[in-house]
Tab-separated table of C-alpha atoms in Angstrom:
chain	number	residue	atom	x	y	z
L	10	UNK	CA	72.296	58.517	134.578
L	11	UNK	CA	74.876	60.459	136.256
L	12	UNK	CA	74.456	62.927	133.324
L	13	UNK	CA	71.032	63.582	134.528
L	14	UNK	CA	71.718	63.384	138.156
L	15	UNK	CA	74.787	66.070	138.083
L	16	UNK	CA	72.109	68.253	136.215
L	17	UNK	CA	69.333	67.660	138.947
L	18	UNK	CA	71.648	68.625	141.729
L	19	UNK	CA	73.214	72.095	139.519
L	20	UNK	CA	69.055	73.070	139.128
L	21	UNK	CA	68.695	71.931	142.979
L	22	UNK	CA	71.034	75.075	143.742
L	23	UNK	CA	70.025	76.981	141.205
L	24	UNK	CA	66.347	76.945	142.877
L	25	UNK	CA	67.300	77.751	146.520
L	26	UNK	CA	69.581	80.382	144.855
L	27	UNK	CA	66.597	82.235	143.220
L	28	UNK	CA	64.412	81.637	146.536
L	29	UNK	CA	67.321	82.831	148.650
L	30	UNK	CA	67.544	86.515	146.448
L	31	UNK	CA	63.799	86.488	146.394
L	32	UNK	CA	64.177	86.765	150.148
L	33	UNK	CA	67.195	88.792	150.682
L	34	UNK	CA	67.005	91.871	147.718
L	35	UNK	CA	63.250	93.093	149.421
L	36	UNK	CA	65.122	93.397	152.794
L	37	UNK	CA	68.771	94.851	151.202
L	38	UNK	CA	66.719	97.621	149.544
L	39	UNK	CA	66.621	100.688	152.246
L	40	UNK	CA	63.548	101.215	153.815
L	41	UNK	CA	60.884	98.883	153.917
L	42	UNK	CA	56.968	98.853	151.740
L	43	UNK	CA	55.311	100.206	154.594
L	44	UNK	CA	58.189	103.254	154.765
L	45	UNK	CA	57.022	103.562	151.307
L	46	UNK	CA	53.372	103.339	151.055
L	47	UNK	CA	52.965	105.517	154.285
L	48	UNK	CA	55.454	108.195	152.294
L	49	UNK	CA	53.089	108.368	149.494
L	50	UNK	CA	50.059	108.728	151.784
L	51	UNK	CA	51.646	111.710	153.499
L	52	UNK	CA	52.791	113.350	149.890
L	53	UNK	CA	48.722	112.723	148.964
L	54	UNK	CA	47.944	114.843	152.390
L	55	UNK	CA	46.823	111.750	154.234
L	56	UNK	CA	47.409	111.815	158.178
L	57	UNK	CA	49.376	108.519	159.322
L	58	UNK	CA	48.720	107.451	162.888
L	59	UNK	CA	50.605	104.523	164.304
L	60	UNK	CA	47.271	102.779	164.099
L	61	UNK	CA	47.240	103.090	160.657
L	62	UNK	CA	51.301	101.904	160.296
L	63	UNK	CA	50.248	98.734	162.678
L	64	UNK	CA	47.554	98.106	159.722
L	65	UNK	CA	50.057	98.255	156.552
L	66	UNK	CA	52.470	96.661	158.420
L	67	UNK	CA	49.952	93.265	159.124
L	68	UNK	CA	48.764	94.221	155.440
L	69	UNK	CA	52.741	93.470	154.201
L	70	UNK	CA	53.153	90.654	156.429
L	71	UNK	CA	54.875	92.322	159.482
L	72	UNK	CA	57.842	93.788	160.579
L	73	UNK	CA	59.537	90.971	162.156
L	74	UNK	CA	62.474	91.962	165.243
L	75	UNK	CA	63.348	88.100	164.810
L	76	UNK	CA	66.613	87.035	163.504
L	77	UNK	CA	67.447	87.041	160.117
L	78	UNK	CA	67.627	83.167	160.059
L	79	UNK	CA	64.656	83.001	161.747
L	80	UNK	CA	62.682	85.502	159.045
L	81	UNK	CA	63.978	83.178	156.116
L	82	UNK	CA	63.112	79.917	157.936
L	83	UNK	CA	59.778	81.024	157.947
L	84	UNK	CA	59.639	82.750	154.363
L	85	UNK	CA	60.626	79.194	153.507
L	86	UNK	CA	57.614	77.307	155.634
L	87	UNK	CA	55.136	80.009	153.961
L	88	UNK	CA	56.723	79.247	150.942
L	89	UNK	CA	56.426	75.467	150.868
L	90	UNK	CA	52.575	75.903	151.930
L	91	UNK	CA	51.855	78.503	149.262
L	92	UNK	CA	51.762	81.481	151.553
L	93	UNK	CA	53.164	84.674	149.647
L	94	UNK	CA	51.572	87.232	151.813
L	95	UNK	CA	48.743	89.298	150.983
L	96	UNK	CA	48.577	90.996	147.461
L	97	UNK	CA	48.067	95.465	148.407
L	98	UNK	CA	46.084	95.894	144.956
L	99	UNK	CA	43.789	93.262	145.681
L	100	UNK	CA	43.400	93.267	148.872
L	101	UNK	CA	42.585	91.201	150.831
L	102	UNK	CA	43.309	88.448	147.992
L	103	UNK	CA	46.556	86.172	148.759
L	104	UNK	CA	49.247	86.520	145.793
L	105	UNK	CA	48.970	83.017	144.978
L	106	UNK	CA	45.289	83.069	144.054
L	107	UNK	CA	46.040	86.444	142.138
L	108	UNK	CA	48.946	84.577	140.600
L	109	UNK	CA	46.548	81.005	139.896
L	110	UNK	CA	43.806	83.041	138.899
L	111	UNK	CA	45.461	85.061	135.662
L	112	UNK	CA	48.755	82.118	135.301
L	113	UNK	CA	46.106	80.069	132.777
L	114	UNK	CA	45.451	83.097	130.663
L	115	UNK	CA	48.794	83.882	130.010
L	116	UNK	CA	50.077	80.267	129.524
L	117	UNK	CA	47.260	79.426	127.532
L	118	UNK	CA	47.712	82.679	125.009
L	119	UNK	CA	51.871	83.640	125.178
L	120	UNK	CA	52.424	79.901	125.583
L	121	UNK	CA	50.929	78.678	122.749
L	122	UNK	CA	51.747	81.957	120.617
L	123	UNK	CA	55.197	81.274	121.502
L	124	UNK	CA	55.208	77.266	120.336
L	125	UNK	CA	53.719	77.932	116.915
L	126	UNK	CA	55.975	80.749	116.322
L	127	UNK	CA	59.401	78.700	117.222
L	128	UNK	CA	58.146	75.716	115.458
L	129	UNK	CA	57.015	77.604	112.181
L	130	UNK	CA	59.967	79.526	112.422
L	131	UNK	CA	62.486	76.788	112.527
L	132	UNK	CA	60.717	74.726	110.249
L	133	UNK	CA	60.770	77.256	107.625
L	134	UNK	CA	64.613	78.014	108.593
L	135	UNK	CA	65.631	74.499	107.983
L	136	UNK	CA	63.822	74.332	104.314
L	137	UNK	CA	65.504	78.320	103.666
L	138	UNK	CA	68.794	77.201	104.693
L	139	UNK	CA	68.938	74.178	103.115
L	140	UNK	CA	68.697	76.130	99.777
L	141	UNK	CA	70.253	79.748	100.459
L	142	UNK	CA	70.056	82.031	97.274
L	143	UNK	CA	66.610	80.799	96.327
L	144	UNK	CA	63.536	83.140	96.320
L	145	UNK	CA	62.671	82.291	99.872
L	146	UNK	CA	65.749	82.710	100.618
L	147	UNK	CA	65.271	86.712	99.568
L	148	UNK	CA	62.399	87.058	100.975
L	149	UNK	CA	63.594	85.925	104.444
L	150	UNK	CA	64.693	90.045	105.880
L	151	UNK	CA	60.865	90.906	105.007
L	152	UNK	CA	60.171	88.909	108.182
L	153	UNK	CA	62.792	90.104	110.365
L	154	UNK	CA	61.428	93.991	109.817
L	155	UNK	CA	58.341	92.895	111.684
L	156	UNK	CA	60.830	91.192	114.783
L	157	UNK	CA	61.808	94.688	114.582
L	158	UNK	CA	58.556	96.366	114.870
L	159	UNK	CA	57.594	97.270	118.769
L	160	UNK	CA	54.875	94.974	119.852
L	161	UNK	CA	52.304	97.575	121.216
L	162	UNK	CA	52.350	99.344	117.326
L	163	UNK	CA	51.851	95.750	115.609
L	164	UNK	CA	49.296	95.553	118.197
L	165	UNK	CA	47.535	99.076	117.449
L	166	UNK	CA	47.843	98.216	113.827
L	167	UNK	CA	46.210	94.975	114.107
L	168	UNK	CA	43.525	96.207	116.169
L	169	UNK	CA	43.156	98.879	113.723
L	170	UNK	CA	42.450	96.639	110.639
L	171	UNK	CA	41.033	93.402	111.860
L	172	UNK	CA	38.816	94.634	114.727
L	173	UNK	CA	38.024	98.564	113.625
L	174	UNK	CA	37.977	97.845	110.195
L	175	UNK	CA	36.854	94.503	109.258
L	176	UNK	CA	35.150	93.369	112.502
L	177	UNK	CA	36.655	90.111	112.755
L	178	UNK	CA	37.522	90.076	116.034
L	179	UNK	CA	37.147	91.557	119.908
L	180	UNK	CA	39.308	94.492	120.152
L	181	UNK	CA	40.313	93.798	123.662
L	182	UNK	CA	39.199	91.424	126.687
L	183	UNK	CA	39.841	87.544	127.471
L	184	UNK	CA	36.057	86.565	126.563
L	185	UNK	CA	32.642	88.030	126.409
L	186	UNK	CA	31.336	89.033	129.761
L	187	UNK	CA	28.083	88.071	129.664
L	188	UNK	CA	29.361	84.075	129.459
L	189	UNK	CA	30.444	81.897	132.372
L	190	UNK	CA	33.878	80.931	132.572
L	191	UNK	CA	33.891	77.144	132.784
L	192	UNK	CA	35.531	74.260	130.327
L	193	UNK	CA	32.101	74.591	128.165
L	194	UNK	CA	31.950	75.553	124.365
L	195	UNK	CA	30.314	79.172	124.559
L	196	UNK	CA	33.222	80.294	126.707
L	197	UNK	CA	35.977	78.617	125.147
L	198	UNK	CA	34.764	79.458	121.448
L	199	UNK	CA	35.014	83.268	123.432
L	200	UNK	CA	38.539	82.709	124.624
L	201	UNK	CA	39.754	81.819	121.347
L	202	UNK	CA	37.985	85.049	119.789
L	203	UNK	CA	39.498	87.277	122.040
L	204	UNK	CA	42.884	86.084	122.146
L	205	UNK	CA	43.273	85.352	118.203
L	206	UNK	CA	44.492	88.545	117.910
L	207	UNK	CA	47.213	88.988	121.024
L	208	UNK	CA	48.226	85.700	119.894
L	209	UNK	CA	48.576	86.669	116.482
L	210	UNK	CA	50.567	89.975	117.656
L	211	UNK	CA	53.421	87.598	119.510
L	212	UNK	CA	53.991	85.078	116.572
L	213	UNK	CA	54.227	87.850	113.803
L	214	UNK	CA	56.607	89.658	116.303
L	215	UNK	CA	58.860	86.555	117.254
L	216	UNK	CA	58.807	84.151	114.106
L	217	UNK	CA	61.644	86.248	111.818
L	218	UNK	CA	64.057	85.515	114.720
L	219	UNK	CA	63.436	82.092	115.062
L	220	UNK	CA	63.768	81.395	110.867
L	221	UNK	CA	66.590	83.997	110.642
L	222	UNK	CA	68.337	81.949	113.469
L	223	UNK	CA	68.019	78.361	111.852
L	224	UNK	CA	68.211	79.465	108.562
L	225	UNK	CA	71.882	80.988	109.390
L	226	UNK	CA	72.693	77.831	111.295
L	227	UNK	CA	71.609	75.314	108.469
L	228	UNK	CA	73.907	77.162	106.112
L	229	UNK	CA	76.506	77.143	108.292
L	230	UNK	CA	76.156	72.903	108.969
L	231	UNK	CA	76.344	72.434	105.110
L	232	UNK	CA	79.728	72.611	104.818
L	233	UNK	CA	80.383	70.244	107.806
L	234	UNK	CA	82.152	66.900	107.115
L	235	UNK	CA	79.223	64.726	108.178
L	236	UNK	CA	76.848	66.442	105.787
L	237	UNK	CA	79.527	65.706	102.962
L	238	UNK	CA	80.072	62.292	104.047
L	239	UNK	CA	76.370	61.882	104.023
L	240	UNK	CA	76.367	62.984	100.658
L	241	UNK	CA	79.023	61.092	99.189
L	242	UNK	CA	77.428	58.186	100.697
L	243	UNK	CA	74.872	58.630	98.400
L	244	UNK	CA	71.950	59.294	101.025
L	245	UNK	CA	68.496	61.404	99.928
L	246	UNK	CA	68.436	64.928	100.059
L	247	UNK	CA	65.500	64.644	102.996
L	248	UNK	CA	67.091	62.192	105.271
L	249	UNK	CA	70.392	64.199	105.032
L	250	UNK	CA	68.716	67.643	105.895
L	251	UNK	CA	66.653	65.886	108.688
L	252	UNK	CA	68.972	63.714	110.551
L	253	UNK	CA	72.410	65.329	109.898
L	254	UNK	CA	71.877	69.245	109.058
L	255	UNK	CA	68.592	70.327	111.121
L	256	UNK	CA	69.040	67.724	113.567
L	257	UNK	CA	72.287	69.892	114.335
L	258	UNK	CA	71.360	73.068	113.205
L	259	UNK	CA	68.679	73.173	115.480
L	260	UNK	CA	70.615	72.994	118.818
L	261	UNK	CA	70.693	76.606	119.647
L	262	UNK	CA	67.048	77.244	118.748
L	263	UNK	CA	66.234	74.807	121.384
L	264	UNK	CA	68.243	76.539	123.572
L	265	UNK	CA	66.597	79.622	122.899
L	266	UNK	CA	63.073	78.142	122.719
L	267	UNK	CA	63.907	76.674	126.769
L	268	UNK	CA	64.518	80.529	127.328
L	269	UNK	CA	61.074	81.959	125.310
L	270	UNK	CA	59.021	79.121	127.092
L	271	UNK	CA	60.195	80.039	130.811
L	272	UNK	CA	59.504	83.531	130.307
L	273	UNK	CA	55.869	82.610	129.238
L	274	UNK	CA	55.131	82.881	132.810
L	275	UNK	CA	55.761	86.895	132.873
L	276	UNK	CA	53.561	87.076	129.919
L	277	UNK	CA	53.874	89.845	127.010
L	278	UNK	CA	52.849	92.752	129.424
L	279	UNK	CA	52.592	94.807	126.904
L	280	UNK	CA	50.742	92.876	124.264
L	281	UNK	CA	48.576	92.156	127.125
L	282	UNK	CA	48.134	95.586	128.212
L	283	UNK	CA	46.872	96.757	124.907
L	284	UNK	CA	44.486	94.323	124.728
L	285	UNK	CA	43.065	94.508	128.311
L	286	UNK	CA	43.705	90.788	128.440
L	287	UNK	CA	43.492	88.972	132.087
L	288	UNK	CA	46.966	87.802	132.266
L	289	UNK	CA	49.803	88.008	134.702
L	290	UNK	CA	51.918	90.316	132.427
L	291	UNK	CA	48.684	92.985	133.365
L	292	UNK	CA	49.179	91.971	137.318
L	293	UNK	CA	52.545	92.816	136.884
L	294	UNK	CA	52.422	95.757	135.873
L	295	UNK	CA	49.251	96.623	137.930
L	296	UNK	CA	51.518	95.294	140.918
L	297	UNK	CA	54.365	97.657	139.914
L	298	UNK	CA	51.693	100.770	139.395
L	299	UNK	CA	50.472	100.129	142.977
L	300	UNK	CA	53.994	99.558	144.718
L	301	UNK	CA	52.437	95.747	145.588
L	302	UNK	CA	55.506	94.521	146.581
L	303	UNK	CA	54.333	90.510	147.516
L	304	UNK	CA	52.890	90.493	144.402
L	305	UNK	CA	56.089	91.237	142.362
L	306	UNK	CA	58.224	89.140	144.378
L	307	UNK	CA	55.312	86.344	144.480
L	308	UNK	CA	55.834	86.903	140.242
L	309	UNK	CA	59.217	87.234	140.275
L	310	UNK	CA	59.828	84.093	142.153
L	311	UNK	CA	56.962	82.309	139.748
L	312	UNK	CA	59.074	83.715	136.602
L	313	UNK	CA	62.717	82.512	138.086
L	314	UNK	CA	61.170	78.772	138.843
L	315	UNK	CA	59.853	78.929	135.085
L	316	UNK	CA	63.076	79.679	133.297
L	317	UNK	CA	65.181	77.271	135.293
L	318	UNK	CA	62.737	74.574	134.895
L	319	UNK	CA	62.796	74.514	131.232
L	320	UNK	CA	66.475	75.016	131.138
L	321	UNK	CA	66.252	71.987	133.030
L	322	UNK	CA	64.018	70.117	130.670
L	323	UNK	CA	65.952	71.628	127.559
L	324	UNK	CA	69.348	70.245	129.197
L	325	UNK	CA	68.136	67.095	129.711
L	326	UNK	CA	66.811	66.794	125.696
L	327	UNK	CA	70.360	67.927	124.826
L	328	UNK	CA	71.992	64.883	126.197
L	329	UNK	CA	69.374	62.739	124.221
L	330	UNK	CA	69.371	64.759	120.869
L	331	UNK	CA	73.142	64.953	120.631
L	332	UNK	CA	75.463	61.774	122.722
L	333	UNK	CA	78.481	64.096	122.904
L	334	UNK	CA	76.911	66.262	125.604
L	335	UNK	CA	76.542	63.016	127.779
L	336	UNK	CA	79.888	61.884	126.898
L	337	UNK	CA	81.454	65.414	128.321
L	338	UNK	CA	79.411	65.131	131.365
């Protein structure tokens, strides 16, 4: 218990860290958005009246002349009731909706993507490893080339044969426009269509990492004493590679998987750009086109939350998958 309650109070800080910079970096940058939005107008020939400054500054939330203290005591009341000011490319849309609106999309597609591509890719590890120098073995680097491959080309390419070519599948979208979104089986038959192939883009693109990863560690637990005292003791082949090498070997890919799943939340922008598909990784990058600065801090904050929470969640496995990480604490 105290384990768990040392790690509660580390994330505690951790979180009003992150919310603290989220606050602090907009207002240590010089100028301010409205500085910058008004610049652009001008360099576009655009007149700006004060009239018009009064309008992006209520746009942008306001230039406050309170305190500092008192600016972050109310970031943090706005905060708590969802409030993260006013999104410029969508106007007059708040970020969160923006951010609620295209969050399922991306969970549902990189999240997913990402879980079958860590667990086929340690699963296959742990067989590989268990027997390095067979076959598989060999043919283990032919799937690390396509970790190598930029995901926008794999994209292109897959576009190129499976929609182009062969017709299998929507070239680009989140679902066929003429159905209405809703939990009913038209639409989500469509969503699965349409994001077959971005899905199928991140798990060719990720899995040679994760089975290069837990194929190097499995070798490397082999010659550990309790897999030779396992042996020796006369235990099967299975149990030994399940509950002393992978159960071991596997550590690090966790920690890496806690790290993959947090940054779910940014999406694969560019996966998702190519494919025109309604996630956040497109409102990021939409947000960044459009100098929409709530929106990239509302995101930024939303991606910071994500990767400490499952670091939190992957700590607290750690202390049950392996007792000497309790002991320590």
């Amino acid at each position: 218990m105290n384990f768990v309650v040392r790690k509660l109070l580390f994330y505690a800080v951790a979180v009003w860290a992150a919310i603290t910079l989220n606050f602090a970096i907009p207002r240590l940058l010089p100028g301010n958005p409205v500085d910058i939005l008004l610049a652009k107008l001008q360099a576009r020939g655009a007149s700006v009246t004060p009239e018009s400054r009064a309008a992006y500054a209520a746009l942008l939330g306001g230039e406050s002349d309170d305190p500092i203290l008192v600016q972050y005591w109310d970031y943090l009341v706005n905060l708590v009731q969802g409030d993260l000011g006013t999104s410029v490319t969508y106007f007059p849309t708040n970020v969160t909706e923006v951010i609620s609106t295209s969050m399922p999309w991306t969970i549902m597609l990189v999240g997913i993507a990402t879980v079958i591509a860590a667990v086929l890719g340690v699963g296959l590890g742990a067989i590989v490893g268990w027997k390095p120098g067979t076959w598989l073995d060999s043919a283990v680097p032919a799937t690390t080339i396509l970790a190598a491959v930029p995901y926008f080309w794999l994209a292109l390419v897959l576009v190129y044969f499976l929609s182009r070519v062969l017709g299998w599948f929507p070239a680009q979208g989140g679902y066929d426009v003429v159905l209405d979104p809703g939990f009913n089986a038209p639409f989500v038959e469509s969503a699965i269509r349409y994001g077959f192939l971005p899905a199928l883009t991140i798990v060719l693109a990720s899995l040679g990492g994760w089975l290069l990863g837990m194929r190097n560690m499995m070798v490397s637990t082999l010659s550990e004493d309790y897999v030779l005292t396992a042996r020796a003791k006369g235990l099967p082949e299975r149990t030994i590679m399940r509950n002393y090498a992978a159960r071991n070997a596997v550590l690090p890919s966790i920690a890496g998987f806690a790290i993959s799943l947090g940054f779910v939340v940014s999406g694969s922008v560019v996966t998702e750009q190519v494919f025109s598909y309604p996630g956040i990784g497109s409102k990021l990058l939409s947000a960044v086109q459009n100098n929409d600065y709530a929106l990239m801090q509302g995101i930024f904050l939303y991606i910071t939350l994500a990767v400490l929470g499952a670091n939190l969640v992957v700590d607290l496995l750690y202390g049950l998958i392996d007792p000497r990480i309790r002991a320590k604490a």
